[in-house]
Amino acid sequence: MHITLLGPAPPDRGGIAHETAHLAEELRHLASVEYLTFSRVYPRWLDPRRFAIDPRLTPAPAVPVLDYLSVRSWRETAERAASLSTDALLVPWWTSFWAMPVRTVFRRLKRLRPETRRVLLCHNLEDHEAGLWARWLSVGVFSESDAYLVHSDANRRELLNRFPSRPVEALSLPAPEIVADRDQARRTLGIEGRLVLFLGLVRPYKGVDVLLAAAPRIVRETGAKIAIVGEVFEDARPLKRMWETSPVRDRVIWKDEYVSEEEMALWLAACDVLALPYRRISSSAIAARGIGARRPIVASAVGGLKEAIVPGETGELFEPGDADALANAVSLVLARGPESYAPGLADVLRQTAWPAYAQRIVAFLERCRAEAPVPRSS
């Protein structure tokens, strides 16, 4: 089988780029893979990260072809996929910014090679802070797709309602096994005592304000410190003021900067519980990393999180936006002890390892190929 994968790639430091590069590596064990990427960095208005590129990252073996400013490059991307006799063009989807280019690629590829399956790998169905314009743009891409891979059953049901005749499959995000010495990690980071960790980009939808509101109770009842580690986006700047005025500010670590994969592993090894108080989410790569590090997760019961976290086995769930419920869940995990969740986390890690994830994707694409239209004879 020949798969063309079109998506971001390192040295872009984003989570989607990291996941796409890892997926290309895993798929190459199972199929012939052409990895295509973007030839122009995002405009500043779209990507407000202060650390968009990490020069320390080794560039992925991806060919830069798609330029969001060049309609010609959109056509050439489709022509390249068609010339390779691609069985499936797999495109990670997470932002409507790529709606017009990807839609054009899909439409042209359908004319050039109708038997090629055009598949979206949906990290979310719409932008986290989407407006009506973004939703409208997304409609065109989803309408031009032949099949969909998603990371939550809720997303699967939504797409089946919208496109009942098209294949849709839900896959849990893969959990990369993270091995780091806990004692060494805590010494490196200067951590003593219990630690509750929020990790990742800080955006309004991620509910960090709920964690800050719960902080006084968590500190009072458990004695734990709280670490909020990750770059704070401009739209979440008011959270810094909330931290500065917190009555337990001295027990809250505020680290507003880019965190490399290596440093993420240290923080995960050092913590006792990972807190994900999201208000909405399709799936969470940070949750997958928490499972990979075998750390219990306290998460709001939204989207893919309420499917990924099994209360009493891999962590605890609470109602989104409820600071008291979050504090209760953290207290429960710390009272039981992180070690009580270890068997459940190890079991999920085995089930959601990267090789199994890639195998399920290839099996899905094979089924889609079998249903492809027979090409017309010349």
CSV table of C-alpha atoms in Angstrom, one decimal:
chain,number,residue,atom,x,y,z
A,1,MET,CA,0.0,0.0,0.0
A,2,HIS,CA,1.2,3.5,-0.8
A,3,ILE,CA,0.3,6.3,1.6
A,4,THR,CA,0.9,10.0,1.1
A,5,LEU,CA,0.9,11.8,4.4
A,6,LEU,CA,0.5,15.6,4.2
A,7,GLY,CA,1.0,17.6,7.4
A,8,PRO,CA,3.3,19.7,9.6
A,9,ALA,CA,6.8,18.5,10.5
A,10,PRO,CA,9.7,19.4,12.8
A,11,PRO,CA,11.5,21.7,13.3
A,12,ASP,CA,8.0,23.1,13.9
A,13,ARG,CA,7.8,22.4,17.6
A,14,GLY,CA,4.0,21.9,17.8
A,15,GLY,CA,2.4,18.8,19.1
A,16,ILE,CA,0.7,18.1,15.7
A,17,ALA,CA,4.0,18.2,14.0
A,18,HIS,CA,5.6,15.9,16.5
A,19,GLU,CA,2.7,13.4,16.2
A,20,THR,CA,2.7,13.5,12.4
A,21,ALA,CA,6.5,12.9,12.2
A,22,HIS,CA,6.1,10.0,14.6
A,23,LEU,CA,3.2,8.6,12.6
A,24,ALA,CA,5.2,8.7,9.4
A,25,GLU,CA,8.0,6.7,11.1
A,26,GLU,CA,5.6,4.1,12.3
A,27,LEU,CA,3.7,3.8,9.0
A,28,ARG,CA,6.9,3.1,7.1
A,29,HIS,CA,7.1,-0.2,8.9
A,30,LEU,CA,3.8,-1.2,7.3
A,31,ALA,CA,3.5,0.6,4.0
A,32,SER,CA,5.3,2.8,1.4
A,33,VAL,CA,5.0,6.3,2.7
A,34,GLU,CA,5.6,9.7,1.1
A,35,TYR,CA,5.7,12.5,3.8
A,36,LEU,CA,4.8,15.9,2.5
A,37,THR,CA,4.8,19.1,4.5
A,38,PHE,CA,4.4,22.8,4.3
A,39,SER,CA,6.9,25.1,2.6
A,40,ARG,CA,6.0,28.3,4.4
A,41,VAL,CA,5.7,29.0,8.1
A,42,TYR,CA,2.4,30.1,9.6
A,43,PRO,CA,1.6,33.8,9.5
A,44,ARG,CA,2.0,35.5,12.9
A,45,TRP,CA,-1.7,36.3,13.3
A,46,LEU,CA,-2.5,32.6,13.2
A,47,ASP,CA,0.4,31.3,15.2
A,48,PRO,CA,1.0,33.6,18.3
A,49,ARG,CA,3.5,31.1,19.8
A,50,ARG,CA,6.7,32.9,20.8
A,51,PHE,CA,8.7,29.7,20.1
A,52,ALA,CA,7.2,28.3,16.9
A,53,ILE,CA,10.4,26.7,15.7
A,54,ASP,CA,12.9,24.8,17.8
A,55,PRO,CA,16.3,24.8,16.0
A,56,ARG,CA,17.4,21.9,18.2
A,57,LEU,CA,14.8,19.6,16.6
A,58,THR,CA,16.1,17.4,13.8
A,59,PRO,CA,14.0,18.2,10.7
A,60,ALA,CA,11.7,15.3,9.7
A,61,PRO,CA,12.3,13.6,6.4
A,62,ALA,CA,9.4,15.4,4.8
A,63,VAL,CA,9.3,17.2,1.4
A,64,PRO,CA,8.1,20.8,1.7
A,65,VAL,CA,5.5,21.3,-1.1
A,66,LEU,CA,2.4,23.1,0.1
A,67,ASP,CA,2.5,26.8,0.4
A,68,TYR,CA,-0.7,28.4,1.8
A,69,LEU,CA,-0.1,31.5,-0.4
A,70,SER,CA,0.4,29.6,-3.7
A,71,VAL,CA,-2.6,28.0,-5.4
A,72,ARG,CA,-0.2,26.5,-7.9
A,73,SER,CA,1.5,24.6,-5.0
A,74,TRP,CA,-2.0,23.2,-4.0
A,75,ARG,CA,-2.4,21.8,-7.5
A,76,GLU,CA,1.1,20.5,-7.7
A,77,THR,CA,0.6,18.7,-4.4
A,78,ALA,CA,-2.4,16.8,-5.8
A,79,GLU,CA,-0.5,16.1,-9.0
A,80,ARG,CA,2.4,14.7,-7.0
A,81,ALA,CA,0.2,12.4,-5.0
A,82,ALA,CA,-1.5,11.2,-8.2
A,83,SER,CA,1.8,10.5,-9.9
A,84,LEU,CA,2.9,8.3,-7.1
A,85,SER,CA,-0.2,6.1,-7.5
A,86,THR,CA,-1.2,6.9,-4.0
A,87,ASP,CA,-3.8,4.6,-2.4
A,88,ALA,CA,-4.6,7.0,0.4
A,89,LEU,CA,-3.8,10.7,1.0
A,90,LEU,CA,-3.9,11.1,4.8
A,91,VAL,CA,-4.1,14.7,6.1
A,92,PRO,CA,-4.0,15.6,9.8
A,93,TRP,CA,-6.8,18.1,10.6
A,94,TRP,CA,-6.8,20.5,13.4
A,95,THR,CA,-7.3,24.1,12.0
A,96,SER,CA,-9.5,25.7,9.4
A,97,PHE,CA,-6.5,27.7,8.2
A,98,TRP,CA,-5.7,24.9,5.9
A,99,ALA,CA,-9.3,24.5,4.6
A,100,MET,CA,-8.9,26.1,1.2
A,101,PRO,CA,-5.5,24.5,0.3
A,102,VAL,CA,-6.6,21.0,1.5
A,103,ARG,CA,-10.0,21.2,-0.2
A,104,THR,CA,-8.3,22.2,-3.5
A,105,VAL,CA,-5.8,19.3,-3.1
A,106,PHE,CA,-8.6,16.9,-2.5
A,107,ARG,CA,-10.8,18.1,-5.4
A,108,ARG,CA,-7.9,18.0,-7.9
A,109,LEU,CA,-6.8,14.6,-6.7
A,110,LYS,CA,-10.3,13.2,-7.2
A,111,ARG,CA,-10.2,14.3,-10.8
A,112,LEU,CA,-6.7,13.0,-11.4
A,113,ARG,CA,-7.0,9.7,-9.5
A,114,PRO,CA,-10.5,8.9,-8.3
A,115,GLU,CA,-9.5,5.6,-6.7
A,116,THR,CA,-7.2,7.4,-4.2
A,117,ARG,CA,-8.9,7.7,-0.8
A,118,ARG,CA,-8.8,11.2,0.7
A,119,VAL,CA,-8.8,10.8,4.5
A,120,LEU,CA,-8.8,13.3,7.3
A,121,LEU,CA,-7.0,12.4,10.6
A,122,CYS,CA,-9.0,14.6,12.9
A,123,HIS,CA,-7.2,15.8,16.0
A,124,ASN,CA,-10.3,18.0,16.5
A,125,LEU,CA,-13.3,18.6,14.2
A,126,GLU,CA,-13.1,22.4,14.5
A,127,ASP,CA,-10.7,25.1,15.8
A,128,HIS,CA,-10.6,25.4,19.6
A,129,GLU,CA,-11.6,29.0,19.4
A,130,ALA,CA,-13.6,28.7,16.2
A,131,GLY,CA,-16.0,31.4,14.9
A,132,LEU,CA,-18.6,31.0,12.2
A,133,TRP,CA,-16.2,31.7,9.4
A,134,ALA,CA,-13.8,29.0,10.5
A,135,ARG,CA,-16.7,26.5,10.8
A,136,TRP,CA,-17.9,27.4,7.3
A,137,LEU,CA,-14.4,26.8,5.8
A,138,SER,CA,-14.2,23.4,7.5
A,139,VAL,CA,-17.4,22.3,5.9
A,140,GLY,CA,-15.9,22.3,2.4
A,141,VAL,CA,-12.9,20.1,3.5
A,142,PHE,CA,-15.1,17.5,5.3
A,143,SER,CA,-17.4,17.4,2.3
A,144,GLU,CA,-14.6,16.6,-0.1
A,145,SER,CA,-13.2,13.8,2.2
A,146,ASP,CA,-13.9,10.1,1.6
A,147,ALA,CA,-13.2,8.9,5.1
A,148,TYR,CA,-12.3,10.1,8.6
A,149,LEU,CA,-10.2,9.0,11.5
A,150,VAL,CA,-11.0,10.6,14.8
A,151,HIS,CA,-9.8,10.3,18.4
A,152,SER,CA,-13.1,10.1,20.3
A,153,ASP,CA,-16.3,8.2,19.9
A,154,ALA,CA,-18.2,11.5,20.3
A,155,ASN,CA,-16.5,12.8,17.2
A,156,ARG,CA,-17.2,9.5,15.4
A,157,ARG,CA,-20.9,9.8,16.1
A,158,GLU,CA,-21.0,13.4,15.0
A,159,LEU,CA,-19.4,12.6,11.6
A,160,LEU,CA,-21.6,9.5,11.1
A,161,ASN,CA,-24.6,11.8,11.5
A,162,ARG,CA,-23.2,14.3,9.0
A,163,PHE,CA,-21.9,11.7,6.5
A,164,PRO,CA,-23.7,8.4,7.2
A,165,SER,CA,-22.4,6.6,4.1
A,166,ARG,CA,-18.7,7.4,4.7
A,167,PRO,CA,-16.2,5.3,6.8
A,168,VAL,CA,-15.4,6.7,10.2
A,169,GLU,CA,-13.2,5.1,12.9
A,170,ALA,CA,-12.3,6.3,16.3
A,171,LEU,CA,-8.8,5.5,17.6
A,172,SER,CA,-7.3,6.4,21.0
A,173,LEU,CA,-4.3,8.7,20.7
A,174,PRO,CA,-1.2,6.7,21.0
A,175,ALA,CA,0.6,6.8,24.4
A,176,PRO,CA,4.4,7.1,23.9
A,177,GLU,CA,6.2,5.3,26.7
A,178,ILE,CA,8.1,7.8,28.7
A,179,VAL,CA,10.9,6.5,30.8
A,180,ALA,CA,12.6,8.9,33.2
A,181,ASP,CA,14.1,8.4,36.7
A,182,ARG,CA,11.6,10.1,39.1
A,183,ASP,CA,14.2,11.0,41.8
A,184,GLN,CA,16.6,12.4,39.2
A,185,ALA,CA,13.8,14.4,37.6
A,186,ARG,CA,12.7,15.9,40.9
A,187,ARG,CA,16.3,16.9,41.7
A,188,THR,CA,16.8,18.4,38.3
A,189,LEU,CA,13.6,20.5,38.6
A,190,GLY,CA,14.0,21.3,42.3
A,191,ILE,CA,10.7,19.6,43.3
A,192,GLU,CA,10.0,18.4,46.8
A,193,GLY,CA,6.8,17.0,48.2
A,194,ARG,CA,3.7,16.2,46.2
A,195,LEU,CA,3.2,17.9,42.8
A,196,VAL,CA,0.0,18.5,40.8
A,197,LEU,CA,1.0,19.3,37.2
A,198,PHE,CA,-0.7,21.1,34.3
A,199,LEU,CA,1.4,20.7,31.2
A,200,GLY,CA,1.1,22.2,27.7
A,201,LEU,CA,0.1,25.4,25.9
A,202,VAL,CA,-2.1,27.6,28.1
A,203,ARG,CA,-5.3,28.6,26.3
A,204,PRO,CA,-8.7,29.7,27.7
A,205,TYR,CA,-10.4,26.5,26.7
A,206,LYS,CA,-8.0,24.4,28.8
A,207,GLY,CA,-9.5,25.6,32.1
A,208,VAL,CA,-6.3,26.7,33.9
A,209,ASP,CA,-8.5,29.2,35.7
A,210,VAL,CA,-10.4,26.3,37.3
A,211,LEU,CA,-7.1,24.8,38.5
A,212,LEU,CA,-6.0,28.1,40.0
A,213,ALA,CA,-9.4,28.5,41.7
A,214,ALA,CA,-9.0,25.0,43.2
A,215,ALA,CA,-5.4,25.7,44.3
A,216,PRO,CA,-6.1,27.0,47.8
A,217,ARG,CA,-8.2,23.9,48.7
A,218,ILE,CA,-5.6,21.5,47.1
A,219,VAL,CA,-2.8,23.1,49.0
A,220,ARG,CA,-4.7,23.2,52.3
A,221,GLU,CA,-6.0,19.7,52.1
A,222,THR,CA,-3.0,17.8,50.5
A,223,GLY,CA,0.0,20.0,51.0
A,224,ALA,CA,0.8,19.6,47.4
A,225,LYS,CA,2.5,22.2,45.1
A,226,ILE,CA,0.9,23.0,41.7
A,227,ALA,CA,2.9,23.5,38.6
A,228,ILE,CA,1.5,25.2,35.5
A,229,VAL,CA,4.1,24.5,32.8
A,230,GLY,CA,3.8,25.7,29.2
A,231,GLU,CA,3.7,28.8,27.0
A,232,VAL,CA,0.8,31.1,27.8
A,233,PHE,CA,-1.0,32.4,24.7
A,234,GLU,CA,-2.0,36.0,24.5
A,235,ASP,CA,-5.7,35.2,24.9
A,236,ALA,CA,-4.9,33.6,28.2
A,237,ARG,CA,-2.8,36.4,29.7
A,238,PRO,CA,-5.4,37.3,32.4
A,239,LEU,CA,-4.5,34.0,34.0
A,240,LYS,CA,-1.2,35.4,35.1
A,241,ARG,CA,-2.9,38.0,37.1
A,242,MET,CA,-5.0,35.3,38.7
A,243,TRP,CA,-1.9,33.5,39.7
A,244,GLU,CA,-0.2,36.6,41.0
A,245,THR,CA,-3.1,37.4,43.3
A,246,SER,CA,-3.7,33.8,44.5
A,247,PRO,CA,-3.5,33.3,48.3
A,248,VAL,CA,-1.3,30.3,47.6
A,249,ARG,CA,0.9,31.9,45.0
A,250,ASP,CA,4.1,30.7,46.8
A,251,ARG,CA,2.8,27.1,46.3
A,252,VAL,CA,2.1,27.5,42.5
A,253,ILE,CA,5.0,27.2,40.0
A,254,TRP,CA,4.3,29.4,37.0
A,255,LYS,CA,6.5,28.5,34.0
A,256,ASP,CA,5.5,30.5,31.0
A,257,GLU,CA,7.9,29.2,28.3
A,258,TYR,CA,8.4,26.6,25.6
A,259,VAL,CA,8.9,23.1,27.1
A,260,SER,CA,10.8,20.6,25.0
A,261,GLU,CA,9.8,16.9,24.8
A,262,GLU,CA,12.8,16.1,27.0
A,263,GLU,CA,11.7,18.6,29.7
A,264,MET,CA,8.1,17.3,29.4
A,265,ALA,CA,9.3,13.9,30.3
A,266,LEU,CA,11.0,15.3,33.4
A,267,TRP,CA,7.9,17.1,34.6
A,268,LEU,CA,5.8,14.0,34.1
A,269,ALA,CA,8.2,11.9,36.0
A,270,ALA,CA,8.4,14.4,38.8
A,271,CYS,CA,4.6,14.9,39.3
A,272,ASP,CA,2.2,12.8,41.3
A,273,VAL,CA,-0.9,13.7,39.3
A,274,LEU,CA,-1.5,15.3,35.9
A,275,ALA,CA,-4.4,17.8,35.9
A,276,LEU,CA,-6.4,18.5,32.7
A,277,PRO,CA,-9.3,20.8,33.5
A,278,TYR,CA,-10.3,21.4,29.9
A,279,ARG,CA,-13.7,23.0,29.2
A,280,ARG,CA,-13.8,21.2,25.8
A,281,ILE,CA,-11.5,18.9,23.8
A,282,SER,CA,-11.7,16.2,21.2
A,283,SER,CA,-8.6,14.5,22.4
A,284,SER,CA,-5.4,15.3,24.3
A,285,ALA,CA,-1.8,14.4,23.4
A,286,ILE,CA,-0.9,15.5,26.9
A,287,ALA,CA,-3.2,12.9,28.4
A,288,ALA,CA,-1.5,10.3,26.2
A,289,ARG,CA,1.9,11.4,27.5
A,290,GLY,CA,0.6,11.1,31.0
A,291,ILE,CA,-0.5,7.6,30.3
A,292,GLY,CA,2.9,6.9,28.7
A,293,ALA,CA,4.6,8.2,31.9
A,294,ARG,CA,2.2,6.1,34.1
A,295,ARG,CA,0.9,9.1,35.9
A,296,PRO,CA,-2.7,9.2,37.2
A,297,ILE,CA,-4.8,11.9,35.4
A,298,VAL,CA,-7.5,14.1,36.9
A,299,ALA,CA,-9.5,15.4,34.0
A,300,SER,CA,-12.8,17.2,33.3
A,301,ALA,CA,-15.4,14.8,31.8
A,302,VAL,CA,-15.4,16.3,28.3
A,303,GLY,CA,-14.8,15.0,24.8
A,304,GLY,CA,-12.2,12.3,24.5
A,305,LEU,CA,-11.0,12.7,28.1
A,306,LYS,CA,-14.1,11.1,29.5
A,307,GLU,CA,-13.4,8.1,27.2
A,308,ALA,CA,-9.7,8.0,27.9
A,309,ILE,CA,-9.8,8.2,31.7
A,310,VAL,CA,-11.3,5.3,33.7
A,311,PRO,CA,-12.2,6.4,37.2
A,312,GLY,CA,-10.3,4.4,39.8
A,313,GLU,CA,-8.0,2.8,37.2
A,314,THR,CA,-6.2,5.5,35.2
A,315,GLY,CA,-7.3,8.6,37.1
A,316,GLU,CA,-10.5,10.5,38.1
A,317,LEU,CA,-13.0,12.6,36.3
A,318,PHE,CA,-14.9,15.8,37.5
A,319,GLU,CA,-17.5,18.1,36.0
A,320,PRO,CA,-15.9,20.7,33.8
A,321,GLY,CA,-15.6,24.2,35.3
A,322,ASP,CA,-16.2,22.9,38.9
A,323,ALA,CA,-13.1,23.9,41.0
A,324,ASP,CA,-14.4,22.1,44.1
A,325,ALA,CA,-14.9,18.9,42.1
A,326,LEU,CA,-11.4,19.2,40.7
A,327,ALA,CA,-10.0,19.7,44.3
A,328,ASN,CA,-11.9,16.6,45.4
A,329,ALA,CA,-10.5,14.5,42.5
A,330,VAL,CA,-7.0,15.6,43.2
A,331,SER,CA,-7.4,14.8,46.9
A,332,LEU,CA,-8.8,11.3,46.1
A,333,VAL,CA,-5.8,10.5,43.8
A,334,LEU,CA,-3.3,11.6,46.3
A,335,ALA,CA,-5.1,9.8,49.2
A,336,ARG,CA,-5.1,6.6,47.2
A,337,GLY,CA,-1.5,7.1,46.0
A,338,PRO,CA,-0.4,7.2,42.4
A,339,GLU,CA,0.9,3.6,42.7
A,340,SER,CA,-2.7,2.4,43.0
A,341,TYR,CA,-3.4,3.5,39.4
A,342,ALA,CA,-0.2,1.9,38.0
A,343,PRO,CA,-1.8,-1.4,36.8
A,344,GLY,CA,-4.6,0.4,34.9
A,345,LEU,CA,-2.2,2.9,33.3
A,346,ALA,CA,0.2,0.1,32.3
A,347,ASP,CA,-2.7,-1.8,30.7
A,348,VAL,CA,-3.8,1.2,28.7
A,349,LEU,CA,-0.3,1.9,27.6
A,350,ARG,CA,0.0,-1.6,26.2
A,351,GLN,CA,-3.3,-1.1,24.3
A,352,THR,CA,-2.5,2.3,22.8
A,353,ALA,CA,1.2,2.0,21.9
A,354,TRP,CA,2.3,3.6,18.6
A,355,PRO,CA,2.7,0.4,16.6
A,356,ALA,CA,-0.9,-0.7,17.4
A,357,TYR,CA,-2.1,2.8,16.4
A,358,ALA,CA,-0.3,2.7,13.0
A,359,GLN,CA,-1.6,-0.9,12.4
A,360,ARG,CA,-5.2,0.2,12.9
A,361,ILE,CA,-4.7,3.2,10.6
A,362,VAL,CA,-3.3,1.0,7.8
A,363,ALA,CA,-6.1,-1.5,8.3
A,364,PHE,CA,-8.7,1.3,8.0
A,365,LEU,CA,-7.0,2.7,4.8
A,366,GLU,CA,-7.0,-0.9,3.4
A,367,ARG,CA,-10.7,-1.1,3.9
A,368,CYS,CA,-11.3,2.3,2.3
A,369,ARG,CA,-9.1,1.3,-0.7
A,370,ALA,CA,-11.2,-1.9,-1.1
A,371,GLU,CA,-14.3,0.3,-1.4
A,372,ALA,CA,-12.7,2.7,-3.9
A,373,PRO,CA,-14.3,3.1,-7.3
A,374,VAL,CA,-12.8,1.1,-10.1
A,375,PRO,CA,-10.7,3.4,-12.4
A,376,ARG,CA,-12.1,3.9,-15.9
A,377,SER,CA,-10.2,2.2,-18.7
A,378,SER,CA,-8.4,4.5,-21.1
